[in-house]
PDB file of C-alpha atoms in Angstrom:
ATOM      1  CA  MET A   1       0.000   0.000   0.000  1.00  0.00           C
ATOM      2  CA  ASN A   2       1.029   3.615  -0.088  1.00  0.00           C
ATOM      3  CA  GLU A   3       2.898   5.628   2.541  1.00  0.00           C
ATOM      4  CA  ASN A   4      -0.380   6.866   4.111  1.00  0.00           C
ATOM      5  CA  PRO A   5      -2.122   3.654   5.139  1.00  0.00           C
ATOM      6  CA  ILE A   6      -5.885   3.575   5.466  1.00  0.00           C
ATOM      7  CA  SER A   7      -6.851   3.700   9.148  1.00  0.00           C
ATOM      8  CA  VAL A   8      -9.440   1.153  10.226  1.00  0.00           C
ATOM      9  CA  LEU A   9     -11.248   0.637  13.523  1.00  0.00           C
ATOM     10  CA  VAL A  10     -12.379  -2.976  13.987  1.00  0.00           C
ATOM     11  CA  VAL A  11     -15.307  -3.337  16.404  1.00  0.00           C
ATOM     12  CA  ASP A  12     -16.446  -6.723  17.691  1.00  0.00           C
ATOM     13  CA  ASP A  13     -17.253  -8.075  21.135  1.00  0.00           C
ATOM     14  CA  GLU A  14     -15.767 -11.476  20.276  1.00  0.00           C
ATOM     15  CA  PRO A  15     -11.994 -11.108  20.857  1.00  0.00           C
ATOM     16  CA  VAL A  16     -10.985 -13.945  18.535  1.00  0.00           C
ATOM     17  CA  LEU A  17     -12.958 -12.553  15.590  1.00  0.00           C
ATOM     18  CA  ARG A  18     -11.851  -8.973  16.282  1.00  0.00           C
ATOM     19  CA  GLU A  19      -8.201  -9.991  16.467  1.00  0.00           C
ATOM     20  CA  LEU A  20      -8.496 -12.111  13.302  1.00  0.00           C
ATOM     21  CA  VAL A  21      -9.945  -9.218  11.297  1.00  0.00           C
ATOM     22  CA  ALA A  22      -7.313  -6.844  12.705  1.00  0.00           C
ATOM     23  CA  PHE A  23      -4.513  -9.299  11.862  1.00  0.00           C
ATOM     24  CA  ILE A  24      -5.738  -9.711   8.281  1.00  0.00           C
ATOM     25  CA  LEU A  25      -6.083  -5.953   7.761  1.00  0.00           C
ATOM     26  CA  ILE A  26      -2.658  -5.230   9.280  1.00  0.00           C
ATOM     27  CA  ASP A  27      -1.165  -7.901   7.029  1.00  0.00           C
ATOM     28  CA  LYS A  28      -2.722  -6.098   4.027  1.00  0.00           C
ATOM     29  CA  GLY A  29      -1.092  -2.814   5.076  1.00  0.00           C
ATOM     30  CA  PHE A  30      -3.897  -1.061   6.916  1.00  0.00           C
ATOM     31  CA  GLN A  31      -3.357   0.865  10.158  1.00  0.00           C
ATOM     32  CA  VAL A  32      -5.716  -0.808  12.672  1.00  0.00           C
ATOM     33  CA  LEU A  33      -7.115  -0.188  16.148  1.00  0.00           C
ATOM     34  CA  GLU A  34      -9.666  -2.380  17.913  1.00  0.00           C
ATOM     35  CA  ALA A  35     -12.689  -1.829  20.159  1.00  0.00           C
ATOM     36  CA  GLU A  36     -14.847  -4.367  21.990  1.00  0.00           C
ATOM     37  CA  SER A  37     -18.145  -2.464  21.817  1.00  0.00           C
ATOM     38  CA  GLY A  38     -19.943   0.356  20.089  1.00  0.00           C
ATOM     39  CA  ASP A  39     -19.487   2.576  23.127  1.00  0.00           C
ATOM     40  CA  ALA A  40     -15.715   1.964  23.242  1.00  0.00           C
ATOM     41  CA  ALA A  41     -15.524   2.484  19.476  1.00  0.00           C
ATOM     42  CA  TYR A  42     -17.335   5.814  19.657  1.00  0.00           C
ATOM     43  CA  GLN A  43     -14.883   7.058  22.269  1.00  0.00           C
ATOM     44  CA  LEU A  44     -11.974   6.144  19.968  1.00  0.00           C
ATOM     45  CA  ILE A  45     -13.673   7.762  16.967  1.00  0.00           C
ATOM     46  CA  CYS A  46     -14.104  11.010  18.913  1.00  0.00           C
ATOM     47  CA  LYS A  47     -10.354  11.079  19.668  1.00  0.00           C
ATOM     48  CA  ASN A  48      -9.003   9.789  16.334  1.00  0.00           C
ATOM     49  CA  ASP A  49      -9.623  10.236  12.632  1.00  0.00           C
ATOM     50  CA  PHE A  50     -10.416   6.844  11.116  1.00  0.00           C
ATOM     51  CA  ASP A  51     -10.986   6.337   7.429  1.00  0.00           C
ATOM     52  CA  VAL A  52     -13.092   3.213   7.986  1.00  0.00           C
ATOM     53  CA  VAL A  53     -14.996   1.422  10.748  1.00  0.00           C
ATOM     54  CA  VAL A  54     -15.709  -2.298  10.376  1.00  0.00           C
ATOM     55  CA  SER A  55     -18.285  -3.150  13.034  1.00  0.00           C
ATOM     56  CA  ASP A  56     -20.238  -6.195  14.074  1.00  0.00           C
ATOM     57  CA  VAL A  57     -23.957  -5.468  14.391  1.00  0.00           C
ATOM     58  CA  ARG A  58     -24.781  -7.515  17.495  1.00  0.00           C
ATOM     59  CA  MET A  59     -22.799  -6.426  20.557  1.00  0.00           C
ATOM     60  CA  PRO A  60     -23.511  -5.462  24.147  1.00  0.00           C
ATOM     61  CA  ASN A  61     -22.634  -1.929  25.284  1.00  0.00           C
ATOM     62  CA  GLY A  62     -23.535  -0.244  22.035  1.00  0.00           C
ATOM     63  CA  ASN A  63     -24.342  -2.347  18.978  1.00  0.00           C
ATOM     64  CA  GLY A  64     -23.231  -1.603  15.434  1.00  0.00           C
ATOM     65  CA  VAL A  65     -26.460   0.130  14.395  1.00  0.00           C
ATOM     66  CA  GLU A  66     -26.306   2.431  17.441  1.00  0.00           C
ATOM     67  CA  LEU A  67     -22.668   3.194  16.610  1.00  0.00           C
ATOM     68  CA  LEU A  68     -23.574   3.972  12.993  1.00  0.00           C
ATOM     69  CA  THR A  69     -26.336   6.326  14.169  1.00  0.00           C
ATOM     70  CA  ARG A  70     -23.965   8.120  16.538  1.00  0.00           C
ATOM     71  CA  ILE A  71     -21.377   8.497  13.759  1.00  0.00           C
ATOM     72  CA  SER A  72     -24.006   9.923  11.396  1.00  0.00           C
ATOM     73  CA  HIS A  73     -24.667  12.749  13.884  1.00  0.00           C
ATOM     74  CA  MET A  74     -20.999  13.717  14.235  1.00  0.00           C
ATOM     75  CA  THR A  75     -19.931  17.117  12.972  1.00  0.00           C
ATOM     76  CA  LYS A  76     -16.307  16.185  12.255  1.00  0.00           C
ATOM     77  CA  ARG A  77     -15.176  14.072   9.299  1.00  0.00           C
ATOM     78  CA  LYS A  78     -17.040  10.787   9.425  1.00  0.00           C
ATOM     79  CA  PRO A  79     -15.413   7.427   8.737  1.00  0.00           C
ATOM     80  CA  MET A  80     -16.995   5.061   6.231  1.00  0.00           C
ATOM     81  CA  VAL A  81     -18.791   2.264   8.048  1.00  0.00           C
ATOM     82  CA  PHE A  82     -18.994  -1.368   7.013  1.00  0.00           C
ATOM     83  CA  LEU A  83     -21.403  -3.394   9.170  1.00  0.00           C
ATOM     84  CA  VAL A  84     -20.938  -7.140   9.598  1.00  0.00           C
ATOM     85  CA  SER A  85     -23.783  -9.448  10.615  1.00  0.00           C
ATOM     86  CA  GLY A  86     -24.482 -13.135  10.906  1.00  0.00           C
ATOM     87  CA  TYR A  87     -28.224 -12.492  11.164  1.00  0.00           C
ATOM     88  CA  SER A  88     -30.816 -10.486   9.308  1.00  0.00           C
ATOM     89  CA  GLU A  89     -31.608  -7.909  12.020  1.00  0.00           C
ATOM     90  CA  ILE A  90     -30.942  -5.114   9.519  1.00  0.00           C
ATOM     91  CA  SER A  91     -31.217  -5.056   5.741  1.00  0.00           C
ATOM     92  CA  LEU A  92     -28.660  -3.583   3.365  1.00  0.00           C
ATOM     93  CA  GLU A  93     -31.187  -0.892   2.449  1.00  0.00           C
ATOM     94  CA  GLU A  94     -31.727   0.054   6.115  1.00  0.00           C
ATOM     95  CA  ALA A  95     -27.967   0.071   6.764  1.00  0.00           C
ATOM     96  CA  ARG A  96     -27.335   2.348   3.785  1.00  0.00           C
ATOM     97  CA  LYS A  97     -30.130   4.723   4.849  1.00  0.00           C
ATOM     98  CA  LEU A  98     -28.327   5.052   8.183  1.00  0.00           C
ATOM     99  CA  GLY A  99     -25.081   5.838   6.361  1.00  0.00           C
ATOM    100  CA  ALA A 100     -23.298   2.488   6.110  1.00  0.00           C
ATOM    101  CA  ARG A 101     -21.139   1.912   3.062  1.00  0.00           C
ATOM    102  CA  ASP A 102     -22.066  -1.790   3.026  1.00  0.00           C
ATOM    103  CA  LEU A 103     -23.533  -4.632   5.088  1.00  0.00           C
ATOM    104  CA  LEU A 104     -21.453  -7.797   4.972  1.00  0.00           C
ATOM    105  CA  ASN A 105     -22.698 -11.226   5.964  1.00  0.00           C
ATOM    106  CA  LYS A 106     -20.722 -13.670   8.076  1.00  0.00           C
ATOM    107  CA  PRO A 107     -18.590 -15.475   7.234  1.00  0.00           C
ATOM    108  CA  VAL A 108     -16.854 -12.474   5.699  1.00  0.00           C
ATOM    109  CA  ASP A 109     -14.747 -12.796   2.572  1.00  0.00           C
ATOM    110  CA  TYR A 110     -11.768 -10.784   3.853  1.00  0.00           C
ATOM    111  CA  ASP A 111     -10.197 -10.279   0.425  1.00  0.00           C
ATOM    112  CA  LYS A 112     -13.434  -8.659  -0.760  1.00  0.00           C
ATOM    113  CA  LEU A 113     -13.602  -6.586   2.429  1.00  0.00           C
ATOM    114  CA  CYS A 114     -10.062  -5.305   1.849  1.00  0.00           C
ATOM    115  CA  GLN A 115     -10.846  -4.489  -1.781  1.00  0.00           C
ATOM    116  CA  ALA A 116     -14.054  -2.674  -0.766  1.00  0.00           C
ATOM    117  CA  ILE A 117     -12.196  -0.622   1.849  1.00  0.00           C
ATOM    118  CA  ILE A 118      -9.475   0.369  -0.612  1.00  0.00           C
ATOM    119  CA  SER A 119     -11.978   1.199  -3.347  1.00  0.00           C
ATOM    120  CA  SER A 120     -14.178   3.237  -1.007  1.00  0.00           C
ATOM    121  CA  ALA A 121     -11.236   5.138   0.503  1.00  0.00           C
ATOM    122  CA  ARG A 122      -9.957   6.065  -2.963  1.00  0.00           C
ATOM    123  CA  ASN A 123     -13.386   7.322  -4.019  1.00  0.00           C
ATOM    124  CA  GLN A 124     -14.225   9.159  -0.813  1.00  0.00           C
ATOM    125  CA  ASN A 125     -14.589  12.874  -1.242  1.00  0.00           C
ATOM    126  CA  PRO A 126     -13.007  15.014   1.494  1.00  0.00           C
ATOM    127  CA  VAL A 127     -15.536  16.749   3.748  1.00  0.00           C
TER     128      VAL A 127
END
């Protein structure tokens, strides 16, 4: 990747899954931080500028949809959000109306996720 890596916040309450996603993204050249809940993620987002958030939907202490809603109300530059779900509690259309870039189903194809992040970051217009 280039000299300015894409910064990604990985949000999942399951440590093994969160660490796996982070490992894969780091291996692909992304700059990655992790959070175990939507609440913890929001605190990090308020203190840092992330290009992308990859968040599980179902989590205690602030789920992915709540996090997406909070991000949509921010006044500073907003990261692109990719939601990940193993269930159908939210549709792609609903996720996009809330501001998500995409809704990915588990199990996630990580090569496609990486490609989507890169493509979206390249096409993102500065705020």
